[in-house]
Every structure is written in C-alpha cells, then in structure tokens.
Amino acid sequence: MIFRIATRRDLPAVLALLADEDRVLDPASMPVGEEHERAFAAIESDARNEMLVLTDADTEAGGGGTVVGCLQLTYIPGLGQGGQERALVEAVRVRADRRGEGLGAELMRLAAERARGRGCGLIQLTSNKRRTAAHRFYERLGFARSHEGFKLPLERP
Amino acid sequence: MIFRIATRRDLPAVLALLADEDRVLDPASMPVGEEHERAFAAIESDARNEMLVLTDADTEAGGGGTVVGCLQLTYIPGLGQGGQERALVEAVRVRADRRGEGLGAELMRLAAERARGRGCGLIQLTSNKRRTAAHRFYERLGFARSHEGFKLPLERP
C-alpha cells in the first residue's frame, strides 16, 4: 500500500469514495465539476491542508495505483498545547469492497504518524452519532470520545 | 461591542482568557512565551485562520479596547457541500466576570455571520462532554449535536 498526497489525477477516485460510502462507483463515471476543481486546487495549494490517498500500488511515476481510501488532514495553528498545531481529520473513506482488511486502521495510523512527524500535539475528528461502528473503530485506535460535535448549516448570504 | 481580528497587542488578553476559564487573569501578568509568539504569528499570517476578539470598545485607532471574549476560526476547504469551505470554531471564551450578558451568543452570532459572508456552508465545533451548560448554549443557537468528537494526543516524534 502507498500513502501519498492526492494529485489532480486522483480527484475522480476521491469523489467516487465521497459520493457513496456503501457502493463502489467507477471513478471514470464521476462528473468532476468546476466546484470540485476549485476545492481541490484550494486544498492542494494550502500548506495546512492535504488530501491523502491510500493506493494499492504506485505503478507509475508521479502517482497512479488504485485509490482504495482517502482522508483530508488540516493542520490548525493554535495558542494552546505549547503552540503546537492540531490535526483535524475529515472525509475518511475506505472503498466499500475493501472493508474488513484493516485499511481504515492503516489509513488512520499513517495519518497520525504524519501529523506527529509534523509536530502536531493532537489529532481530532468527529463522526456522526448514527455511525456506531465507526465510533468503536476510533476507540479501538486509542481515540477518546471526549467531546460533543455541533454543526450549523449556513445559508448563502 | 467591537468584533475584530486580534492583533499582537491583544495576545496577552487572549492568553489570559485561554489560561483560566473561571477566573479573570490580568493580561499584564501573562507570560508570553516564544511558542505563543510563534503560534500567534502562524494564525495571523494564514489566510484560513483568524483569532477574533470581542472588545468593549475600540477607543484607539488600530485596535485597543478591553478584550472580553475570543474565538478562533479556521476555514477548511473541502470537496463536499458543493466545494464550499466549512468554518471550524476553537478556543471560544468569554471573560468570567462578563458572563450572563449574552456576549457568548453575540460572539457566536458574529462568527457565523463572518463565516457565511465568506461563503462557508457550515460552521462546526466540539465541546467537552462534561460542559453540559455549553451544550445547551450551542443548541439554543441552532447547532445540532449530531456528532461524536474524538481526540488522540500525539507524542513528540
């Protein structure tokens, strides 16, 4: 398995993972909208954001391989914890037909290792209250379920 | 009340708010360490991070006024929600002797307005499970307590 920063070529595969957690969608069939191009470019050009992918193999120079998982890391500067950054994890996905192989745990382990290597003091995420299997998964990985997560949609101005 | 981006001059007052939620500490007595300088500079220079303060009045050009509350906003680019950013709120504080005046609600209202004005589709935060009064506060403001918040401290590499 290769864990690496996603390139523009991975975008359809990442969108396929995000679009449906329970089915395998063909990346080639995913419409890549202007909003996706813009958001991907924003992540790619931001020194504190990374879209990371887990791939089966890296058969070609400069990327390649089949994307089987992804997550986004955001490194947040802050005044607490001795001024260390904290890492926020969003958009964690493992391809539906590749569950049960430990890829999710591997993805999270690699993400934590990456954040630690950068000097982050903490890694954090939220998971919908309905996703009880995911909660057990994060607790098995050593995460403490210490917080309530609140969200408020914002209407367009 | 003035809601504005914190300047370096506000740093001791912000550190005083963060250091003890339940007591009023004198900003002049707060040690400002190199790690705080570094973290504040990181926030200030990052286009997707803002330390915001609520002050009693803005009596002097270029800042001033007594800091009575603070929060940090991080604007996170992402592929979901039509490519809109989401706003993460951290480090929400209202000075202990100024509680019960609605300043916390005002702070959050201004933060949501700011995030909406920027084009964010969502504003989110986590609150420690022990802070039940804070949970009721966020729910009154319209936030849905929809997620579990997980944290994992990372040891230094």
PDB file of C-alpha atoms in Angstrom:
ATOM      1  CA  MET A   1       0.000   0.000   0.000  1.00  0.00           C
ATOM      2  CA  ILE A   2       1.138   3.526  -0.744  1.00  0.00           C
ATOM      3  CA  PHE A   3       0.005   6.519   1.319  1.00  0.00           C
ATOM      4  CA  ARG A   4       0.552   9.749  -0.558  1.00  0.00           C
ATOM      5  CA  ILE A   5      -0.785  13.214  -1.289  1.00  0.00           C
ATOM      6  CA  ALA A   6      -3.540  13.068  -3.893  1.00  0.00           C
ATOM      7  CA  THR A   7      -2.858  14.600  -7.275  1.00  0.00           C
ATOM      8  CA  ARG A   8      -5.412  16.012  -9.689  1.00  0.00           C
ATOM      9  CA  ARG A   9      -5.479  12.597 -11.401  1.00  0.00           C
ATOM     10  CA  ASP A  10      -6.866  11.052  -8.190  1.00  0.00           C
ATOM     11  CA  LEU A  11      -9.743  13.514  -7.977  1.00  0.00           C
ATOM     12  CA  PRO A  12     -12.389  11.334  -9.727  1.00  0.00           C
ATOM     13  CA  ALA A  13     -11.468   8.363  -7.496  1.00  0.00           C
ATOM     14  CA  VAL A  14     -11.703  10.516  -4.356  1.00  0.00           C
ATOM     15  CA  LEU A  15     -15.053  11.939  -5.471  1.00  0.00           C
ATOM     16  CA  ALA A  16     -16.270   8.356  -6.062  1.00  0.00           C
ATOM     17  CA  LEU A  17     -15.323   7.442  -2.473  1.00  0.00           C
ATOM     18  CA  LEU A  18     -17.016  10.543  -1.061  1.00  0.00           C
ATOM     19  CA  ALA A  19     -20.179  10.245  -3.155  1.00  0.00           C
ATOM     20  CA  ASP A  20     -21.301   6.868  -1.822  1.00  0.00           C
ATOM     21  CA  GLU A  21     -19.812   5.118   1.179  1.00  0.00           C
ATOM     22  CA  ASP A  22     -21.651   1.877   0.556  1.00  0.00           C
ATOM     23  CA  ARG A  23     -21.156   1.273  -3.143  1.00  0.00           C
ATOM     24  CA  VAL A  24     -18.167   1.158  -5.439  1.00  0.00           C
ATOM     25  CA  LEU A  25     -18.578   3.843  -8.073  1.00  0.00           C
ATOM     26  CA  ASP A  26     -16.459   3.927 -11.204  1.00  0.00           C
ATOM     27  CA  PRO A  27     -14.175   6.974 -10.982  1.00  0.00           C
ATOM     28  CA  ALA A  28     -14.422   7.374 -14.765  1.00  0.00           C
ATOM     29  CA  SER A  29     -18.172   7.919 -14.396  1.00  0.00           C
ATOM     30  CA  MET A  30     -17.831  10.673 -11.768  1.00  0.00           C
ATOM     31  CA  PRO A  31     -18.677  14.148 -13.002  1.00  0.00           C
ATOM     32  CA  VAL A  32     -15.884  16.498 -11.913  1.00  0.00           C
ATOM     33  CA  GLY A  33     -17.493  19.889 -11.548  1.00  0.00           C
ATOM     34  CA  GLU A  34     -15.906  23.301 -11.506  1.00  0.00           C
ATOM     35  CA  GLU A  35     -16.609  23.444  -7.750  1.00  0.00           C
ATOM     36  CA  HIS A  36     -14.592  20.250  -7.256  1.00  0.00           C
ATOM     37  CA  GLU A  37     -11.704  21.595  -9.347  1.00  0.00           C
ATOM     38  CA  ARG A  38     -11.710  24.776  -7.283  1.00  0.00           C
ATOM     39  CA  ALA A  39     -11.896  22.978  -3.932  1.00  0.00           C
ATOM     40  CA  PHE A  40      -9.189  20.506  -4.912  1.00  0.00           C
ATOM     41  CA  ALA A  41      -6.912  23.329  -6.045  1.00  0.00           C
ATOM     42  CA  ALA A  42      -7.584  25.127  -2.741  1.00  0.00           C
ATOM     43  CA  ILE A  43      -6.584  22.040  -0.741  1.00  0.00           C
ATOM     44  CA  GLU A  44      -3.553  21.353  -2.941  1.00  0.00           C
ATOM     45  CA  SER A  45      -2.211  24.897  -2.713  1.00  0.00           C
ATOM     46  CA  ASP A  46      -2.751  25.288   1.033  1.00  0.00           C
ATOM     47  CA  ALA A  47       0.265  24.439   3.211  1.00  0.00           C
ATOM     48  CA  ARG A  48      -2.084  23.406   6.058  1.00  0.00           C
ATOM     49  CA  ASN A  49      -4.377  21.124   4.066  1.00  0.00           C
ATOM     50  CA  GLU A  50      -3.694  17.769   2.452  1.00  0.00           C
ATOM     51  CA  MET A  51      -5.913  15.280   0.667  1.00  0.00           C
ATOM     52  CA  LEU A  52      -4.240  11.922   1.196  1.00  0.00           C
ATOM     53  CA  VAL A  53      -4.935   8.664  -0.580  1.00  0.00           C
ATOM     54  CA  LEU A  54      -4.137   5.045   0.130  1.00  0.00           C
ATOM     55  CA  THR A  55      -3.464   3.185  -3.101  1.00  0.00           C
ATOM     56  CA  ASP A  56      -2.985  -0.442  -3.924  1.00  0.00           C
ATOM     57  CA  ALA A  57       0.264   0.152  -5.727  1.00  0.00           C
ATOM     58  CA  ASP A  58       2.163   3.017  -7.222  1.00  0.00           C
ATOM     59  CA  THR A  59       2.842   1.554 -10.610  1.00  0.00           C
ATOM     60  CA  GLU A  60       3.569   4.751 -12.464  1.00  0.00           C
ATOM     61  CA  ALA A  61       5.981   7.556 -11.783  1.00  0.00           C
ATOM     62  CA  GLY A  62       4.209  10.551 -10.321  1.00  0.00           C
ATOM     63  CA  GLY A  63       1.244   8.727  -8.851  1.00  0.00           C
ATOM     64  CA  GLY A  64      -1.042   6.086 -10.249  1.00  0.00           C
ATOM     65  CA  GLY A  65      -2.265   2.976  -8.472  1.00  0.00           C
ATOM     66  CA  THR A  66      -5.827   2.218  -7.494  1.00  0.00           C
ATOM     67  CA  VAL A  67      -7.245   4.502  -4.792  1.00  0.00           C
ATOM     68  CA  VAL A  68      -8.839   2.403  -2.034  1.00  0.00           C
ATOM     69  CA  GLY A  69      -9.060   5.011   0.713  1.00  0.00           C
ATOM     70  CA  CYS A  70      -8.731   8.707   1.427  1.00  0.00           C
ATOM     71  CA  LEU A  71      -8.786  11.309   4.140  1.00  0.00           C
ATOM     72  CA  GLN A  72      -8.165  15.013   4.460  1.00  0.00           C
ATOM     73  CA  LEU A  73      -5.820  16.470   7.055  1.00  0.00           C
ATOM     74  CA  THR A  74      -5.975  20.094   8.180  1.00  0.00           C
ATOM     75  CA  TYR A  75      -3.168  21.377  10.398  1.00  0.00           C
ATOM     76  CA  ILE A  76      -4.548  24.036  12.709  1.00  0.00           C
ATOM     77  CA  PRO A  77      -2.244  26.503  14.438  1.00  0.00           C
ATOM     78  CA  GLY A  78      -3.326  27.441  17.953  1.00  0.00           C
ATOM     79  CA  LEU A  79      -2.227  29.137  21.145  1.00  0.00           C
ATOM     80  CA  GLY A  80      -2.889  26.130  23.417  1.00  0.00           C
ATOM     81  CA  GLN A  81      -0.805  22.990  23.877  1.00  0.00           C
ATOM     82  CA  GLY A  82       2.507  24.810  23.843  1.00  0.00           C
ATOM     83  CA  GLY A  83       1.742  26.366  20.484  1.00  0.00           C
ATOM     84  CA  GLN A  84       1.668  23.008  18.695  1.00  0.00           C
ATOM     85  CA  GLU A  85      -0.611  22.557  15.716  1.00  0.00           C
ATOM     86  CA  ARG A  86      -3.529  20.132  15.961  1.00  0.00           C
ATOM     87  CA  ALA A  87      -4.517  17.900  13.065  1.00  0.00           C
ATOM     88  CA  LEU A  88      -8.167  17.657  12.039  1.00  0.00           C
ATOM     89  CA  VAL A  89      -9.268  14.625  10.026  1.00  0.00           C
ATOM     90  CA  GLU A  90     -12.190  14.881   7.611  1.00  0.00           C
ATOM     91  CA  ALA A  91     -13.530  12.809   4.727  1.00  0.00           C
ATOM     92  CA  VAL A  92     -12.236   9.408   5.887  1.00  0.00           C
ATOM     93  CA  ARG A  93     -13.291   6.723   3.414  1.00  0.00           C
ATOM     94  CA  VAL A  94     -12.340   3.162   2.560  1.00  0.00           C
ATOM     95  CA  ARG A  95     -13.731   1.711  -0.677  1.00  0.00           C
ATOM     96  CA  ALA A  96     -16.807  -0.419   0.078  1.00  0.00           C
ATOM     97  CA  ASP A  97     -15.364  -3.618  -1.419  1.00  0.00           C
ATOM     98  CA  ARG A  98     -12.126  -3.292   0.532  1.00  0.00           C
ATOM     99  CA  ARG A  99     -13.510  -3.095   4.064  1.00  0.00           C
ATOM    100  CA  GLY A 100     -12.518  -5.639   6.698  1.00  0.00           C
ATOM    101  CA  GLU A 101      -8.882  -5.749   5.594  1.00  0.00           C
ATOM    102  CA  GLY A 102      -7.672  -3.246   8.176  1.00  0.00           C
ATOM    103  CA  LEU A 103      -7.211  -0.490   5.593  1.00  0.00           C
ATOM    104  CA  GLY A 104      -9.120   2.044   7.695  1.00  0.00           C
ATOM    105  CA  ALA A 105      -6.868   1.413  10.682  1.00  0.00           C
ATOM    106  CA  GLU A 106      -3.821   1.636   8.425  1.00  0.00           C
ATOM    107  CA  LEU A 107      -5.082   4.924   6.959  1.00  0.00           C
ATOM    108  CA  MET A 108      -5.627   6.406  10.426  1.00  0.00           C
ATOM    109  CA  ARG A 109      -2.288   5.105  11.692  1.00  0.00           C
ATOM    110  CA  LEU A 110      -0.490   6.715   8.751  1.00  0.00           C
ATOM    111  CA  ALA A 111      -2.406   9.965   9.260  1.00  0.00           C
ATOM    112  CA  ALA A 112      -1.480  10.078  12.962  1.00  0.00           C
ATOM    113  CA  GLU A 113       2.155   9.304  12.117  1.00  0.00           C
ATOM    114  CA  ARG A 114       2.173  12.085   9.533  1.00  0.00           C
ATOM    115  CA  ALA A 115       0.648  14.587  11.974  1.00  0.00           C
ATOM    116  CA  ARG A 116       3.081  13.549  14.717  1.00  0.00           C
ATOM    117  CA  GLY A 117       6.022  13.867  12.357  1.00  0.00           C
ATOM    118  CA  ARG A 118       4.942  17.399  11.550  1.00  0.00           C
ATOM    119  CA  GLY A 119       4.858  18.246  15.252  1.00  0.00           C
ATOM    120  CA  CYS A 120       1.115  18.178  15.946  1.00  0.00           C
ATOM    121  CA  GLY A 121       0.170  17.628  19.589  1.00  0.00           C
ATOM    122  CA  LEU A 122      -3.257  16.175  18.885  1.00  0.00           C
ATOM    123  CA  ILE A 123      -5.314  14.576  16.146  1.00  0.00           C
ATOM    124  CA  GLN A 124      -9.087  15.031  16.212  1.00  0.00           C
ATOM    125  CA  LEU A 125     -12.186  14.199  14.224  1.00  0.00           C
ATOM    126  CA  THR A 126     -15.945  13.995  14.538  1.00  0.00           C
ATOM    127  CA  SER A 127     -18.192  11.143  13.490  1.00  0.00           C
ATOM    128  CA  ASN A 128     -21.965  11.213  13.056  1.00  0.00           C
ATOM    129  CA  LYS A 129     -23.770   9.838  16.140  1.00  0.00           C
ATOM    130  CA  ARG A 130     -25.508   7.275  13.964  1.00  0.00           C
ATOM    131  CA  ARG A 131     -22.207   5.677  12.920  1.00  0.00           C
ATOM    132  CA  THR A 132     -21.734   3.495  15.991  1.00  0.00           C
ATOM    133  CA  ALA A 133     -19.410   1.018  14.261  1.00  0.00           C
ATOM    134  CA  ALA A 134     -17.112   3.914  13.350  1.00  0.00           C
ATOM    135  CA  HIS A 135     -17.117   5.042  17.000  1.00  0.00           C
ATOM    136  CA  ARG A 136     -15.906   1.640  18.161  1.00  0.00           C
ATOM    137  CA  PHE A 137     -13.295   1.728  15.409  1.00  0.00           C
ATOM    138  CA  TYR A 138     -11.878   5.078  16.572  1.00  0.00           C
ATOM    139  CA  GLU A 139     -11.938   3.976  20.215  1.00  0.00           C
ATOM    140  CA  ARG A 140     -10.005   0.815  19.305  1.00  0.00           C
ATOM    141  CA  LEU A 141      -7.390   3.075  17.713  1.00  0.00           C
ATOM    142  CA  GLY A 142      -6.973   4.888  21.040  1.00  0.00           C
ATOM    143  CA  PHE A 143      -9.130   7.943  20.412  1.00  0.00           C
ATOM    144  CA  ALA A 144     -11.101   9.248  23.386  1.00  0.00           C
ATOM    145  CA  ARG A 145     -14.752  10.031  22.687  1.00  0.00           C
ATOM    146  CA  SER A 146     -14.494  13.095  24.891  1.00  0.00           C
ATOM    147  CA  HIS A 147     -16.454  15.738  23.009  1.00  0.00           C
ATOM    148  CA  GLU A 148     -19.849  16.517  21.560  1.00  0.00           C
ATOM    149  CA  GLY A 149     -19.741  17.652  17.934  1.00  0.00           C
ATOM    150  CA  PHE A 150     -22.021  20.523  16.904  1.00  0.00           C
ATOM    151  CA  LYS A 151     -22.824  21.661  13.368  1.00  0.00           C
ATOM    152  CA  LEU A 152     -24.859  24.519  11.980  1.00  0.00           C
ATOM    153  CA  PRO A 153     -25.533  24.839   8.242  1.00  0.00           C
ATOM    154  CA  LEU A 154     -25.123  28.398   6.981  1.00  0.00           C
ATOM    155  CA  GLU A 155     -27.414  29.789   4.351  1.00  0.00           C
ATOM    156  CA  ARG A 156     -25.907  31.620   1.443  1.00  0.00           C
ATOM    157  CA  PRO A 157     -25.563  35.354   2.186  1.00  0.00           C
TER     158      PRO A 157
ATOM    159  CA  MET B   1     -19.015  45.916  21.265  1.00  0.00           C
ATOM    160  CA  ILE B   2     -16.423  45.543  18.551  1.00  0.00           C
ATOM    161  CA  PHE B   3     -15.680  42.207  16.879  1.00  0.00           C
ATOM    162  CA  ARG B   4     -12.335  42.271  15.116  1.00  0.00           C
ATOM    163  CA  ILE B   5      -9.229  40.296  14.202  1.00  0.00           C
ATOM    164  CA  ALA B   6      -6.828  40.174  17.138  1.00  0.00           C
ATOM    165  CA  THR B   7      -3.541  41.998  16.812  1.00  0.00           C
ATOM    166  CA  ARG B   8      -0.287  41.149  18.590  1.00  0.00           C
ATOM    167  CA  ARG B   9      -1.287  43.689  21.281  1.00  0.00           C
ATOM    168  CA  ASP B  10      -4.294  41.511  22.185  1.00  0.00           C
ATOM    169  CA  LEU B  11      -2.190  38.392  22.674  1.00  0.00           C
ATOM    170  CA  PRO B  12      -1.753  38.722  26.482  1.00  0.00           C
ATOM    171  CA  ALA B  13      -5.513  39.274  26.919  1.00  0.00           C
ATOM    172  CA  VAL B  14      -6.312  36.248  24.745  1.00  0.00           C
ATOM    173  CA  LEU B  15      -3.820  34.101  26.657  1.00  0.00           C
ATOM    174  CA  ALA B  16      -5.452  35.266  29.910  1.00  0.00           C
ATOM    175  CA  LEU B  17      -8.859  34.102  28.613  1.00  0.00           C
ATOM    176  CA  LEU B  18      -7.463  30.752  27.480  1.00  0.00           C
ATOM    177  CA  ALA B  19      -5.437  30.095  30.635  1.00  0.00           C
ATOM    178  CA  ASP B  20      -8.350  30.060  33.076  1.00  0.00           C
ATOM    179  CA  GLU B  21     -11.996  29.991  32.075  1.00  0.00           C
ATOM    180  CA  ASP B  22     -13.256  30.607  35.574  1.00  0.00           C
ATOM    181  CA  ARG B  23     -11.093  33.467  36.802  1.00  0.00           C
ATOM    182  CA  VAL B  24     -10.195  36.874  35.454  1.00  0.00           C
ATOM    183  CA  LEU B  25      -6.429  36.992  34.970  1.00  0.00           C
ATOM    184  CA  ASP B  26      -4.598  40.263  34.426  1.00  0.00           C
ATOM    185  CA  PRO B  27      -3.284  40.264  30.846  1.00  0.00           C
ATOM    186  CA  ALA B  28      -0.239  42.236  32.008  1.00  0.00           C
ATOM    187  CA  SER B  29       0.699  39.321  34.269  1.00  0.00           C
ATOM    188  CA  MET B  30       0.531  36.706  31.486  1.00  0.00           C
ATOM    189  CA  PRO B  31       3.881  35.347  30.383  1.00  0.00           C
ATOM    190  CA  VAL B  32       4.003  35.461  26.574  1.00  0.00           C
ATOM    191  CA  GLY B  33       6.333  32.656  25.546  1.00  0.00           C
ATOM    192  CA  GLU B  34       8.173  32.168  22.308  1.00  0.00           C
ATOM    193  CA  GLU B  35       5.711  29.344  21.479  1.00  0.00           C
ATOM    194  CA  HIS B  36       2.801  31.787  21.826  1.00  0.00           C
ATOM    195  CA  GLU B  37       4.525  34.344  19.605  1.00  0.00           C
ATOM    196  CA  ARG B  38       5.133  31.660  17.008  1.00  0.00           C
ATOM    197  CA  ALA B  39       1.583  30.297  17.139  1.00  0.00           C
ATOM    198  CA  PHE B  40       0.042  33.771  17.018  1.00  0.00           C
ATOM    199  CA  ALA B  41       2.208  34.689  14.019  1.00  0.00           C
ATOM    200  CA  ALA B  42       1.140  31.429  12.332  1.00  0.00           C
ATOM    201  CA  ILE B  43      -2.549  32.240  12.827  1.00  0.00           C
ATOM    202  CA  GLU B  44      -2.103  35.877  11.774  1.00  0.00           C
ATOM    203  CA  SER B  45      -0.250  35.018   8.573  1.00  0.00           C
ATOM    204  CA  ASP B  46      -2.584  32.210   7.495  1.00  0.00           C
ATOM    205  CA  ALA B  47      -5.378  33.219   5.134  1.00  0.00           C
ATOM    206  CA  ARG B  48      -7.581  30.408   6.529  1.00  0.00           C
ATOM    207  CA  ASN B  49      -7.121  31.148  10.233  1.00  0.00           C
ATOM    208  CA  GLU B  50      -8.312  34.082  12.321  1.00  0.00           C
ATOM    209  CA  MET B  51      -8.139  34.828  16.018  1.00  0.00           C
ATOM    210  CA  LEU B  52     -11.087  37.098  16.686  1.00  0.00           C
ATOM    211  CA  VAL B  53     -11.779  39.198  19.754  1.00  0.00           C
ATOM    212  CA  LEU B  54     -14.844  40.880  21.144  1.00  0.00           C
ATOM    213  CA  THR B  55     -13.899  44.141  22.851  1.00  0.00           C
ATOM    214  CA  ASP B  56     -15.796  46.572  24.993  1.00  0.00           C
ATOM    215  CA  ALA B  57     -14.875  49.498  22.828  1.00  0.00           C
ATOM    216  CA  ASP B  58     -12.355  50.365  20.181  1.00  0.00           C
ATOM    217  CA  THR B  59     -11.061  53.581  21.661  1.00  0.00           C
ATOM    218  CA  GLU B  60      -7.811  53.781  19.780  1.00  0.00           C
ATOM    219  CA  ALA B  61      -7.009  53.633  16.106  1.00  0.00           C
ATOM    220  CA  GLY B  62      -5.658  50.255  15.104  1.00  0.00           C
ATOM    221  CA  GLY B  63      -7.169  48.249  17.922  1.00  0.00           C
ATOM    222  CA  GLY B  64      -7.401  48.800  21.647  1.00  0.00           C
ATOM    223  CA  GLY B  65     -10.444  48.295  23.851  1.00  0.00           C
ATOM    224  CA  THR B  66     -10.810  45.700  26.579  1.00  0.00           C
ATOM    225  CA  VAL B  67     -10.944  42.124  25.330  1.00  0.00           C
ATOM    226  CA  VAL B  68     -13.947  40.327  26.869  1.00  0.00           C
ATOM    227  CA  GLY B  69     -14.165  37.335  24.552  1.00  0.00           C
ATOM    228  CA  CYS B  70     -12.343  35.459  21.820  1.00  0.00           C
ATOM    229  CA  LEU B  71     -12.575  32.617  19.385  1.00  0.00           C
ATOM    230  CA  GLN B  72     -10.542  31.163  16.567  1.00  0.00           C
ATOM    231  CA  LEU B  73     -11.982  30.460  13.142  1.00  0.00           C
ATOM    232  CA  THR B  74     -10.388  28.053  10.670  1.00  0.00           C
ATOM    233  CA  TYR B  75     -11.782  27.969   7.133  1.00  0.00           C
ATOM    234  CA  ILE B  76     -11.408  24.465   5.744  1.00  0.00           C
ATOM    235  CA  PRO B  77     -11.553  23.813   2.014  1.00  0.00           C
ATOM    236  CA  GLY B  78     -13.232  20.545   1.083  1.00  0.00           C
ATOM    237  CA  LEU B  79     -14.683  18.557  -1.790  1.00  0.00           C
ATOM    238  CA  GLY B  80     -18.112  18.077  -0.183  1.00  0.00           C
ATOM    239  CA  GLN B  81     -21.003  20.557   0.046  1.00  0.00           C
ATOM    240  CA  GLY B  82     -20.533  21.928  -3.439  1.00  0.00           C
ATOM    241  CA  GLY B  83     -16.917  22.794  -2.723  1.00  0.00           C
ATOM    242  CA  GLN B  84     -17.816  25.340  -0.074  1.00  0.00           C
ATOM    243  CA  GLU B  85     -15.433  25.877   2.834  1.00  0.00           C
ATOM    244  CA  ARG B  86     -16.548  24.906   6.333  1.00  0.00           C
ATOM    245  CA  ALA B  87     -15.688  27.022   9.378  1.00  0.00           C
ATOM    246  CA  LEU B  88     -14.271  25.357  12.473  1.00  0.00           C
ATOM    247  CA  VAL B  89     -14.553  27.224  15.776  1.00  0.00           C
ATOM    248  CA  GLU B  90     -11.979  26.676  18.520  1.00  0.00           C
ATOM    249  CA  ALA B  91     -10.956  28.490  21.695  1.00  0.00           C
ATOM    250  CA  VAL B  92     -14.310  30.140  22.455  1.00  0.00           C
ATOM    251  CA  ARG B  93     -14.044  32.156  25.655  1.00  0.00           C
ATOM    252  CA  VAL B  94     -15.968  34.897  27.430  1.00  0.00           C
ATOM    253  CA  ARG B  95     -14.282  36.608  30.382  1.00  0.00           C
ATOM    254  CA  ALA B  96     -15.510  35.096  33.663  1.00  0.00           C
ATOM    255  CA  ASP B  97     -16.842  38.387  35.059  1.00  0.00           C
ATOM    256  CA  ARG B  98     -18.784  39.165  31.879  1.00  0.00           C
ATOM    257  CA  ARG B  99     -20.885  36.026  31.618  1.00  0.00           C
ATOM    258  CA  GLY B 100     -24.678  36.183  31.581  1.00  0.00           C
ATOM    259  CA  GLU B 101     -24.773  39.287  29.372  1.00  0.00           C
ATOM    260  CA  GLY B 102     -25.270  37.390  26.136  1.00  0.00           C
ATOM    261  CA  LEU B 103     -21.710  38.035  24.961  1.00  0.00           C
ATOM    262  CA  GLY B 104     -21.129  34.369  24.123  1.00  0.00           C
ATOM    263  CA  ALA B 105     -24.208  34.300  21.905  1.00  0.00           C
ATOM    264  CA  GLU B 106     -23.126  37.567  20.299  1.00  0.00           C
ATOM    265  CA  LEU B 107     -19.636  36.165  19.686  1.00  0.00           C
ATOM    266  CA  MET B 108     -21.048  33.043  18.037  1.00  0.00           C
ATOM    267  CA  ARG B 109     -23.575  35.039  16.023  1.00  0.00           C
ATOM    268  CA  LEU B 110     -20.809  37.277  14.695  1.00  0.00           C
ATOM    269  CA  ALA B 111     -18.615  34.257  13.930  1.00  0.00           C
ATOM    270  CA  ALA B 112     -21.416  32.556  11.977  1.00  0.00           C
ATOM    271  CA  GLU B 113     -22.137  35.803  10.116  1.00  0.00           C
ATOM    272  CA  ARG B 114     -18.459  36.143   9.248  1.00  0.00           C
ATOM    273  CA  ALA B 115     -18.232  32.553   8.017  1.00  0.00           C
ATOM    274  CA  ARG B 116     -21.456  32.925   5.999  1.00  0.00           C
ATOM    275  CA  GLY B 117     -20.184  36.164   4.473  1.00  0.00           C
ATOM    276  CA  ARG B 118     -17.050  34.353   3.348  1.00  0.00           C
ATOM    277  CA  GLY B 119     -19.155  31.675   1.674  1.00  0.00           C
ATOM    278  CA  CYS B 120     -18.863  28.826   4.185  1.00  0.00           C
ATOM    279  CA  GLY B 121     -21.630  26.235   4.021  1.00  0.00           C
ATOM    280  CA  LEU B 122     -21.299  25.069   7.601  1.00  0.00           C
ATOM    281  CA  ILE B 123     -19.907  26.105  10.959  1.00  0.00           C
ATOM    282  CA  GLN B 124     -18.807  23.388  13.382  1.00  0.00           C
ATOM    283  CA  LEU B 125     -17.192  22.951  16.779  1.00  0.00           C
ATOM    284  CA  THR B 126     -16.723  20.399  19.516  1.00  0.00           C
ATOM    285  CA  SER B 127     -17.320  20.851  23.231  1.00  0.00           C
ATOM    286  CA  ASN B 128     -16.113  18.608  26.038  1.00  0.00           C
ATOM    287  CA  LYS B 129     -18.833  16.175  27.168  1.00  0.00           C
ATOM    288  CA  ARG B 130     -18.551  17.497  30.729  1.00  0.00           C
ATOM    289  CA  ARG B 131     -19.586  21.016  29.641  1.00  0.00           C
ATOM    290  CA  THR B 132     -23.331  20.419  29.635  1.00  0.00           C
ATOM    291  CA  ALA B 133     -24.225  24.100  30.022  1.00  0.00           C
ATOM    292  CA  ALA B 134     -22.186  24.862  26.890  1.00  0.00           C
ATOM    293  CA  HIS B 135     -24.086  22.141  25.021  1.00  0.00           C
ATOM    294  CA  ARG B 136     -27.435  23.735  25.852  1.00  0.00           C
ATOM    295  CA  PHE B 137     -25.965  27.086  24.805  1.00  0.00           C
ATOM    296  CA  TYR B 138     -24.943  25.807  21.352  1.00  0.00           C
ATOM    297  CA  GLU B 139     -28.281  24.051  20.879  1.00  0.00           C
ATOM    298  CA  ARG B 140     -30.119  27.286  21.716  1.00  0.00           C
ATOM    299  CA  LEU B 141     -28.068  28.942  18.973  1.00  0.00           C
ATOM    300  CA  GLY B 142     -29.386  26.387  16.490  1.00  0.00           C
ATOM    301  CA  PHE B 143     -26.449  23.988  16.367  1.00  0.00           C
ATOM    302  CA  ALA B 144     -27.314  20.298  16.019  1.00  0.00           C
ATOM    303  CA  ARG B 145     -25.469  17.990  18.412  1.00  0.00           C
ATOM    304  CA  SER B 146     -25.112  15.440  15.635  1.00  0.00           C
ATOM    305  CA  HIS B 147     -21.580  14.129  16.055  1.00  0.00           C
ATOM    306  CA  GLU B 148     -19.256  12.439  18.499  1.00  0.00           C
ATOM    307  CA  GLY B 149     -15.922  14.218  18.928  1.00  0.00           C
ATOM    308  CA  PHE B 150     -12.784  12.061  19.139  1.00  0.00           C
ATOM    309  CA  LYS B 151      -9.299  13.184  20.175  1.00  0.00           C
ATOM    310  CA  LEU B 152      -5.973  11.420  20.352  1.00  0.00           C
ATOM    311  CA  PRO B 153      -2.913  13.112  21.865  1.00  0.00           C
ATOM    312  CA  LEU B 154       0.241  12.565  19.818  1.00  0.00           C
ATOM    313  CA  GLU B 155       3.588  12.061  21.485  1.00  0.00           C
ATOM    314  CA  ARG B 156       6.534  14.012  20.197  1.00  0.00           C
ATOM    315  CA  PRO B 157       8.359  12.089  17.454  1.00  0.00           C
TER     316      PRO B 157
END
